[in-house]
Amino acid sequence: MADLLEGGKGSKQRMRIGWPRRTAGGGSPRWRRARWWVAAALVLVLAGSAVFMGVRRFTAKPLLVPEPAVVALTIGAPAILSAGAPLTLTISAQPPVSGTTVFVTAQGTDGPIARTGKLVAGEVQVVIPPQWTQAAGAVMVQATAGTVSTQTALVIVPGAAVNPLFALTGPRSAPVGGDDGTMVVAVPVDSFGNAANDGTVVVIRAQQPGRGTTAAAQDLFLRTTSNLFAAVRVATRTIAGALTAAATSGNAHSPGQTVRVTPGTPLTVTLVADPRQAPADGETTVLLQTGRLADRFHNPLLDGAYVAFVVTGSDGTRRWLPASTLDGRASTVLRASLEPTTQVVRALVAGMASAPVTVTFTAVEMVKPFELTATHQDDAVVLTVGPVIGSLGQLVADETPVTFVITDRYGQQQILVALTHYGLASLTLYAGEKPPGIYQAEATVAGITAARSFVLPDAVDPRTDR
Amino acid sequence: MGESLMIQKHKLKRIIGILLLALVVAGFFGVMALVSQVIVITGTGANPALALNVVPTVPLDLVKRVVWLPDELVASASRPLEPVVRQEITGAYLRAWAQLGVSYQMRSPYGLATYFGGPALTQVTGVVSATVDSPWRLKQSSISHALVLTFYSDDGATVAFTDRDAHLVQQFVGKNRDDTHIVETASVYDVVMVQEEGRWRIRSWRRQGPVTVAGTLPPEPQGPMPGAVAVAGDQLVLDGQVFPVRGANYYPSATPWMLFWENYDAAQTAADLAKARELGLNSVRIFVPFTDFGGETVDPRQREHLHDFLTQAGTHGLKVIVTLFDHRTDHDIATWGADDLHLKGLIPEFAWNPNILAWDLKNEADRDAAYNTVALNQAWLAHVARSVRQLDPHHLVTIGWSTPEAAVALADVVDFVSYHSYGDPAKYGAQLASLRAAVPAKPLVLSEYGRSTWDWFWPASTTEARQAEYVAAILAEQRAYQTAGELIWALFDFTNVPLGEYRFPWQKAVQAHWGMLRTDGSPKPAAPLLAAP
């Protein structure tokens, strides 16, 4: 043993055993015996815990079926309660025991509230706060003690209707005529927001446009609420404008609701063009204007109503000129074409069209006859027009378009445009661009045409210069 | 001295070695459990939709709980409601209820302004606030609503309707989780909704008319219909004669539990039921898993399988106890609506089927108290009983409790009391006597009992001979107390016990050998005892 205590000498023995002794005496005999029991206990605890948890996991919990301390319960409550008033419930039990817990629920419009109380000599009072009783409606109260339960019903009634009376009006615009109108939906509510009881009288007044503001001129509707609301349909009459509606119930009033009564579709659409004839100079304008657009009740169309002027050219092309009404009329301008032509105009509004109106743009002698020359160069022909002289003897404005029509011997045409500069316009045709041969050229400016023929030479081969 | 020290250290090493061995064994079991869980999870597959955190514009399940009854429009001032608008109103109305429930749960008005407007918002905010000081925490869930349109304004901005059946369930939970009260209500509500800022909001509403509250007994069955089993005193009767239930719990040998319906084989069913009949049995008990049958949307294919099974049972002269909601343990009130839809999709088709002996509302319902409070458990069962009776007033209703002691609960809700017993036959008589004393006037049916014939040291196993002894002992008590009958667990031994049902090899082995018929169809010694009078 001394060898084991000394370092070095007993090291081989210590290594064989496993670890050095911690105490000189190797522990007390009692501890040495206890270690075996501790180890065994640990194993038993581990195994037992596992078995216990497994058994507990799959063992059904016993059901709680308490014996009721009471045989019967009754609930004392008012049959009718005003909204916002405190509600006191008196629960009575038979036999009149004490200490039993009673669970009370009250189911109202906005949800339930739960309270508990303990019976004292067979009775307990439960107070439902006024904040909860603000919601009107049918209430079911249930009291439960153990497995015994009972229930009773009461009604929370709303108070008188207060301002503002909720009224929805729509649609907010309707055409005149009586076939259409607006609807007013009124929900009178009390100070807690409860809708009035069914059968509450609601008066709806509608002030039609153009009928003055006296009471005699109002449309009066009497309705009673059903399913929390009252509704009435207010038909429009013959005059367009602002319709005002409002609802009252007792001392409650709604804000005024405005509905726009709009004119109906126009009865007829007329169109005037001034002047009916103009020179085709591209500058002169023609005024297009509708007649007064009004419905069958003589209500003019509202300002801003869309009107389309449809212009159809002699070649069938169509243009749309948009406009909008002002004081019942719509107008626009039609600019003259550059070529003489006849155009047909109609006005379209609300699906109705006017009779067609014809506007003629006549030819104007803008220029005097001019010359067309063809100058041959090495591998090109230059066609020159001009000088182009106007009716005042002036050179035509720069960039006046000159239309060249080149026709080959087979009749195929090519249309080219050149612009004048100081009264002259030229067009160069290169030999390589077209087959060589005889061509006819026509040049047109403002309806005046000049023509001549020319020969387009072969292209020069740059390699051989031939 | 040195030698003595060496011996003591050797002992200590041995002790530590034993502890280490125990730890290794425990660790091995733990790893096995984890591996088996992984296998089950990976074997059942995942729902890809769960990976997407998609917020539905309409509550996916709530909208199914709304029924629109025919419109009753105010003729003088109303117009037809467009289908799209009807959907919008439905969603907004349901969300309003859901948001109100959230507010109650949070004890604070939360998000109500999205679904309530004007005076209704002010009022409901005040009422919710009034419950803040209550010691009860409220949870509320919609079960169903039945709406009748009464008004739709010309401009499409105002609508009024009546909710003829605002069916809600509320759970009040005290400080102690077991202190729970479940209240079920069905009310009539008048509602006015207004479209504001693109949303439909409740502008005004009121509870009207009669309100019913849970606690009343479910209606009695309106039977018997011809060919259906009925109750007469403490016995079951069929066509005026006492009908003693002599039956077995049934799964096919190769496809038990969750494998059964997915691999339904009409020919196998026919062969198996023929064997049951050969044993002299007159009834079988089967299980309808909630999820396998499609949950709240019943799978028509599975419904057809059940129809075929019942037809085949009738052909073989067997009555069937159909156990509902198998493997469904979560009875949170938020699930009640889905449960109702499940029943509505399943029960009505079989309401006139004479081959059904009874609807067993839940297998071993008391075990669900491990996942729910007892009060919630019982309230759910009472609700299911009511729902089943309303959908099928012709057939009997029972609950398959796990023990005779548990079966005293809700005895007034069922037509006959059924329970299971796997304990010591010597104690069974006393249990039966106690149950009879607690429920003197209703038939008692032992719907599960049995012994496994897997002969190993595992406590639940035994030999075929001992199984026969056990069955004889149980049946003797059954006859002595003149019960209404029994159904053995199970008809067949199983060749395949699914991993999802039992994880460990010894569990599987035990569970595979409870049958009266071996896997080859040959009867065990206990089999002839089943049909004995």
CSV table of C-alpha atoms in Angstrom, one decimal, chain A residues 115-375:
chain,number,residue,atom,x,y,z
A,115,ARG,CA,-68.9,35.1,-14.7
A,116,THR,CA,-68.7,32.8,-11.8
A,117,GLY,CA,-70.1,33.1,-8.3
A,118,LYS,CA,-70.3,30.9,-5.3
A,119,LEU,CA,-73.7,30.0,-3.8
A,120,VAL,CA,-74.5,31.3,-0.4
A,121,ALA,CA,-77.5,29.6,1.1
A,122,GLY,CA,-78.5,28.5,-2.4
A,123,GLU,CA,-78.3,31.9,-4.0
A,124,VAL,CA,-75.7,34.0,-5.8
A,125,GLN,CA,-76.0,37.3,-7.7
A,126,VAL,CA,-74.0,38.0,-10.9
A,127,VAL,CA,-73.7,41.5,-12.3
A,128,ILE,CA,-73.2,42.0,-16.0
A,129,PRO,CA,-71.5,45.4,-16.5
A,130,PRO,CA,-73.4,48.1,-18.5
A,131,GLN,CA,-70.6,48.2,-21.1
A,132,TRP,CA,-71.7,44.7,-22.2
A,133,THR,CA,-75.4,45.4,-22.2
A,134,GLN,CA,-75.0,48.2,-24.7
A,135,ALA,CA,-75.6,45.7,-27.5
A,136,ALA,CA,-79.3,45.3,-28.1
A,137,GLY,CA,-80.7,42.0,-29.0
A,138,ALA,CA,-81.8,38.7,-27.7
A,139,VAL,CA,-79.7,37.4,-24.8
A,140,MET,CA,-79.5,33.8,-23.6
A,141,VAL,CA,-78.3,33.3,-20.0
A,142,GLN,CA,-77.1,30.0,-18.9
A,143,ALA,CA,-76.0,28.9,-15.4
A,144,THR,CA,-74.2,25.7,-14.7
A,145,ALA,CA,-73.2,24.1,-11.4
A,146,GLY,CA,-71.6,20.8,-11.9
A,147,THR,CA,-73.7,18.9,-14.3
A,148,VAL,CA,-76.8,20.8,-13.7
A,149,SER,CA,-77.6,23.8,-15.9
A,150,THR,CA,-80.5,26.0,-16.7
A,151,GLN,CA,-81.1,28.9,-19.0
A,152,THR,CA,-83.3,31.9,-19.5
A,153,ALA,CA,-83.8,34.5,-22.2
A,154,LEU,CA,-84.2,38.2,-22.0
A,155,VAL,CA,-84.1,41.0,-24.6
A,156,ILE,CA,-82.0,44.2,-24.5
A,157,VAL,CA,-84.0,46.9,-26.3
A,158,PRO,CA,-82.4,49.8,-28.0
A,159,GLY,CA,-83.0,53.4,-27.0
A,160,ALA,CA,-84.5,56.2,-29.0
A,161,ALA,CA,-82.9,57.0,-32.3
A,162,VAL,CA,-80.3,59.8,-32.1
A,163,ASN,CA,-78.4,62.0,-34.5
A,164,PRO,CA,-76.9,61.4,-36.9
A,165,LEU,CA,-79.3,59.0,-38.6
A,166,PHE,CA,-77.3,56.8,-40.9
A,167,ALA,CA,-78.7,57.1,-44.5
A,168,LEU,CA,-77.1,55.8,-47.6
A,169,THR,CA,-78.2,57.2,-50.9
A,170,GLY,CA,-77.2,55.6,-54.2
A,171,PRO,CA,-76.7,55.7,-57.1
A,172,ARG,CA,-75.5,59.3,-56.9
A,173,SER,CA,-76.7,60.1,-60.4
A,174,ALA,CA,-79.7,59.0,-62.4
A,175,PRO,CA,-81.2,60.2,-65.6
A,176,VAL,CA,-84.5,62.1,-65.8
A,177,GLY,CA,-87.6,60.3,-66.8
A,178,GLY,CA,-89.0,58.4,-63.9
A,179,ASP,CA,-87.7,55.0,-65.1
A,180,ASP,CA,-84.6,55.5,-63.0
A,181,GLY,CA,-84.0,57.0,-59.6
A,182,THR,CA,-82.0,56.6,-56.5
A,183,MET,CA,-82.4,54.6,-53.3
A,184,VAL,CA,-82.3,55.8,-49.8
A,185,VAL,CA,-81.4,53.2,-47.1
A,186,ALA,CA,-81.9,54.5,-43.5
A,187,VAL,CA,-80.7,52.7,-40.3
A,188,PRO,CA,-81.8,54.7,-37.3
A,189,VAL,CA,-79.5,54.0,-34.3
A,190,ASP,CA,-79.6,54.8,-30.6
A,191,SER,CA,-76.8,56.3,-28.6
A,192,PHE,CA,-75.0,52.9,-28.4
A,193,GLY,CA,-75.2,52.3,-32.1
A,194,ASN,CA,-78.0,49.8,-31.9
A,195,ALA,CA,-80.4,49.8,-34.8
A,196,ALA,CA,-83.9,50.8,-33.9
A,197,ASN,CA,-86.5,48.1,-33.3
A,198,ASP,CA,-88.3,46.7,-36.3
A,199,GLY,CA,-91.4,48.8,-36.9
A,200,THR,CA,-89.8,52.2,-36.2
A,201,VAL,CA,-91.1,54.9,-38.5
A,202,VAL,CA,-88.7,56.5,-40.8
A,203,VAL,CA,-89.6,59.6,-42.9
A,204,ILE,CA,-87.7,60.1,-46.1
A,205,ARG,CA,-88.0,63.4,-47.9
A,206,ALA,CA,-86.7,64.1,-51.4
A,207,GLN,CA,-86.4,67.6,-53.0
A,208,GLN,CA,-86.6,67.2,-56.7
A,209,PRO,CA,-84.7,69.7,-58.9
A,210,GLY,CA,-86.5,72.7,-60.2
A,211,ARG,CA,-89.5,72.4,-57.8
A,212,GLY,CA,-88.6,74.9,-55.2
A,213,THR,CA,-87.7,74.2,-51.6
A,214,THR,CA,-91.1,74.4,-49.9
A,215,ALA,CA,-92.4,71.4,-48.0
A,216,ALA,CA,-95.3,71.1,-50.4
A,217,ALA,CA,-92.8,70.6,-53.2
A,218,GLN,CA,-91.1,67.6,-51.4
A,219,ASP,CA,-91.7,64.0,-52.1
A,220,LEU,CA,-92.6,62.4,-48.8
A,221,PHE,CA,-92.1,58.7,-48.0
A,222,LEU,CA,-93.1,56.9,-44.8
A,223,ARG,CA,-91.5,53.6,-44.1
A,224,THR,CA,-91.0,51.3,-41.1
A,225,THR,CA,-87.8,49.5,-40.3
A,226,SER,CA,-87.6,45.8,-41.0
A,227,ASN,CA,-84.5,43.7,-40.5
A,228,LEU,CA,-82.8,46.8,-39.0
A,229,PHE,CA,-83.3,49.2,-41.9
A,230,ALA,CA,-85.9,51.1,-44.0
A,231,ALA,CA,-85.4,51.7,-47.7
A,232,VAL,CA,-87.2,53.6,-50.4
A,233,ARG,CA,-86.6,54.2,-54.1
A,234,VAL,CA,-87.0,57.8,-55.2
A,235,ALA,CA,-87.8,58.2,-58.9
A,236,THR,CA,-86.5,61.1,-60.9
A,237,ARG,CA,-88.9,63.5,-62.7
A,238,THR,CA,-88.5,65.6,-65.8
A,239,ILE,CA,-86.1,68.3,-64.7
A,240,ALA,CA,-82.3,67.7,-64.5
A,241,GLY,CA,-80.3,69.1,-61.6
A,242,ALA,CA,-79.6,68.3,-58.0
A,243,LEU,CA,-81.9,66.0,-56.0
A,244,THR,CA,-81.6,66.2,-52.3
A,245,ALA,CA,-82.8,63.5,-49.9
A,246,ALA,CA,-82.8,63.2,-46.1
A,247,ALA,CA,-84.3,60.8,-43.6
A,248,THR,CA,-85.7,61.4,-40.1
A,249,SER,CA,-86.9,59.1,-37.4
A,250,GLY,CA,-88.3,60.7,-34.2
A,251,ASN,CA,-85.7,63.3,-33.2
A,252,ALA,CA,-82.9,61.8,-35.3
A,253,HIS,CA,-81.9,63.4,-38.6
A,254,SER,CA,-79.6,62.3,-41.4
A,255,PRO,CA,-77.3,64.6,-43.4
A,256,GLY,CA,-78.7,65.7,-46.7
A,257,GLN,CA,-77.7,63.5,-49.6
A,258,THR,CA,-77.3,65.0,-53.0
A,259,VAL,CA,-78.1,63.0,-56.2
A,260,ARG,CA,-77.4,64.4,-59.6
A,261,VAL,CA,-80.3,64.1,-62.0
A,262,THR,CA,-78.8,64.0,-65.4
A,263,PRO,CA,-80.5,64.8,-68.8
A,264,GLY,CA,-81.6,62.0,-70.9
A,265,THR,CA,-80.4,61.3,-74.4
A,266,PRO,CA,-80.9,64.2,-76.9
A,267,LEU,CA,-84.1,64.1,-78.9
A,268,THR,CA,-82.5,65.2,-82.2
A,269,VAL,CA,-79.0,66.1,-83.3
A,270,THR,CA,-78.5,68.9,-85.9
A,271,LEU,CA,-75.3,70.0,-87.5
A,272,VAL,CA,-74.3,73.2,-89.3
A,273,ALA,CA,-71.2,73.8,-91.4
A,274,ASP,CA,-70.1,77.4,-92.1
A,275,PRO,CA,-69.1,77.9,-94.9
A,276,ARG,CA,-70.2,74.9,-96.9
A,277,GLN,CA,-67.6,75.7,-99.6
A,278,ALA,CA,-64.0,76.7,-99.2
A,279,PRO,CA,-60.8,76.8,-101.2
A,280,ALA,CA,-58.6,73.8,-101.0
A,281,ASP,CA,-55.6,75.8,-99.7
A,282,GLY,CA,-54.9,73.8,-96.6
A,283,GLU,CA,-55.4,76.9,-94.4
A,284,THR,CA,-59.1,77.9,-94.6
A,285,THR,CA,-61.3,76.6,-91.8
A,286,VAL,CA,-64.9,75.6,-91.7
A,287,LEU,CA,-66.9,75.8,-88.5
A,288,LEU,CA,-68.9,72.7,-87.6
A,289,GLN,CA,-71.5,73.2,-84.9
A,290,THR,CA,-74.4,71.2,-83.5
A,291,GLY,CA,-77.7,72.6,-82.7
A,292,ARG,CA,-78.8,72.8,-79.0
A,293,LEU,CA,-78.7,69.2,-77.7
A,294,ALA,CA,-81.6,68.6,-75.3
A,295,ASP,CA,-83.6,65.6,-74.1
A,296,ARG,CA,-87.3,65.1,-74.5
A,297,PHE,CA,-87.9,67.2,-71.4
A,298,HIS,CA,-85.8,70.1,-72.9
A,299,ASN,CA,-83.0,69.5,-70.5
A,300,PRO,CA,-79.8,70.5,-72.3
A,301,LEU,CA,-76.9,68.1,-72.2
A,302,LEU,CA,-74.5,68.7,-69.4
A,303,ASP,CA,-71.4,70.7,-70.2
A,304,GLY,CA,-68.6,68.4,-71.1
A,305,ALA,CA,-70.8,65.8,-72.8
A,306,TYR,CA,-68.8,64.1,-75.6
A,307,VAL,CA,-69.6,64.8,-79.2
A,308,ALA,CA,-67.8,63.4,-82.2
A,309,PHE,CA,-67.7,65.0,-85.6
A,310,VAL,CA,-67.0,62.3,-88.2
A,311,VAL,CA,-65.5,63.5,-91.4
A,312,THR,CA,-65.6,61.2,-94.4
A,313,GLY,CA,-63.5,62.0,-97.4
A,314,SER,CA,-64.3,61.4,-101.1
A,315,ASP,CA,-61.9,58.4,-101.0
A,316,GLY,CA,-63.8,56.9,-98.1
A,317,THR,CA,-61.2,57.7,-95.4
A,318,ARG,CA,-62.8,58.7,-92.1
A,319,ARG,CA,-61.6,61.1,-89.4
A,320,TRP,CA,-63.0,61.7,-85.9
A,321,LEU,CA,-62.9,65.2,-84.5
A,322,PRO,CA,-63.7,65.1,-80.7
A,323,ALA,CA,-65.5,67.9,-79.0
A,324,SER,CA,-67.6,68.5,-75.8
A,325,THR,CA,-70.7,70.4,-75.2
A,326,LEU,CA,-70.9,73.8,-73.6
A,327,ASP,CA,-74.3,75.2,-72.8
A,328,GLY,CA,-75.9,72.4,-74.8
A,329,ARG,CA,-73.9,72.9,-78.0
A,330,ALA,CA,-70.6,71.4,-79.4
A,331,SER,CA,-68.4,72.8,-82.1
A,332,THR,CA,-65.1,72.3,-83.9
A,333,VAL,CA,-63.3,73.5,-87.0
A,334,LEU,CA,-62.5,71.6,-90.1
A,335,ARG,CA,-59.3,72.7,-92.0
A,336,ALA,CA,-59.4,72.8,-95.8
A,337,SER,CA,-57.6,70.1,-97.7
A,338,LEU,CA,-54.8,70.8,-100.2
A,339,GLU,CA,-56.6,69.0,-102.9
A,340,PRO,CA,-60.0,69.8,-104.2
A,341,THR,CA,-62.4,67.4,-102.5
A,342,THR,CA,-65.9,66.9,-101.1
A,343,GLN,CA,-66.2,65.8,-97.4
A,344,VAL,CA,-69.3,64.6,-95.6
A,345,VAL,CA,-69.6,65.5,-91.9
A,346,ARG,CA,-71.9,64.0,-89.2
A,347,ALA,CA,-72.2,64.7,-85.5
A,348,LEU,CA,-72.5,61.8,-83.1
A,349,VAL,CA,-73.6,62.1,-79.5
A,350,ALA,CA,-75.0,59.5,-77.1
A,351,GLY,CA,-75.5,57.0,-79.9
A,352,MET,CA,-77.4,59.4,-82.0
A,353,ALA,CA,-76.2,60.9,-85.3
A,354,SER,CA,-77.1,64.1,-87.2
A,355,ALA,CA,-78.0,64.3,-90.8
A,356,PRO,CA,-74.9,64.4,-93.1
A,357,VAL,CA,-73.6,67.8,-94.1
A,358,THR,CA,-71.4,68.2,-97.2
A,359,VAL,CA,-68.4,70.5,-97.3
A,360,THR,CA,-66.7,71.2,-100.6
A,361,PHE,CA,-63.1,72.3,-101.0
A,362,THR,CA,-62.6,73.8,-104.4
A,363,ALA,CA,-59.5,74.1,-106.5
A,364,VAL,CA,-57.6,77.3,-106.3
A,365,GLU,CA,-55.2,78.5,-109.0
A,366,MET,CA,-52.2,78.8,-106.9
A,367,VAL,CA,-49.6,78.6,-109.6
A,368,LYS,CA,-49.2,79.3,-113.2
A,369,PRO,CA,-48.2,76.6,-115.7
A,370,PHE,CA,-44.5,75.8,-115.4
A,371,GLU,CA,-41.9,73.9,-117.4
A,372,LEU,CA,-40.5,70.5,-116.8
A,373,THR,CA,-37.0,69.9,-118.2
A,374,ALA,CA,-34.8,66.8,-118.4
A,375,THR,CA,-31.1,67.3,-118.4
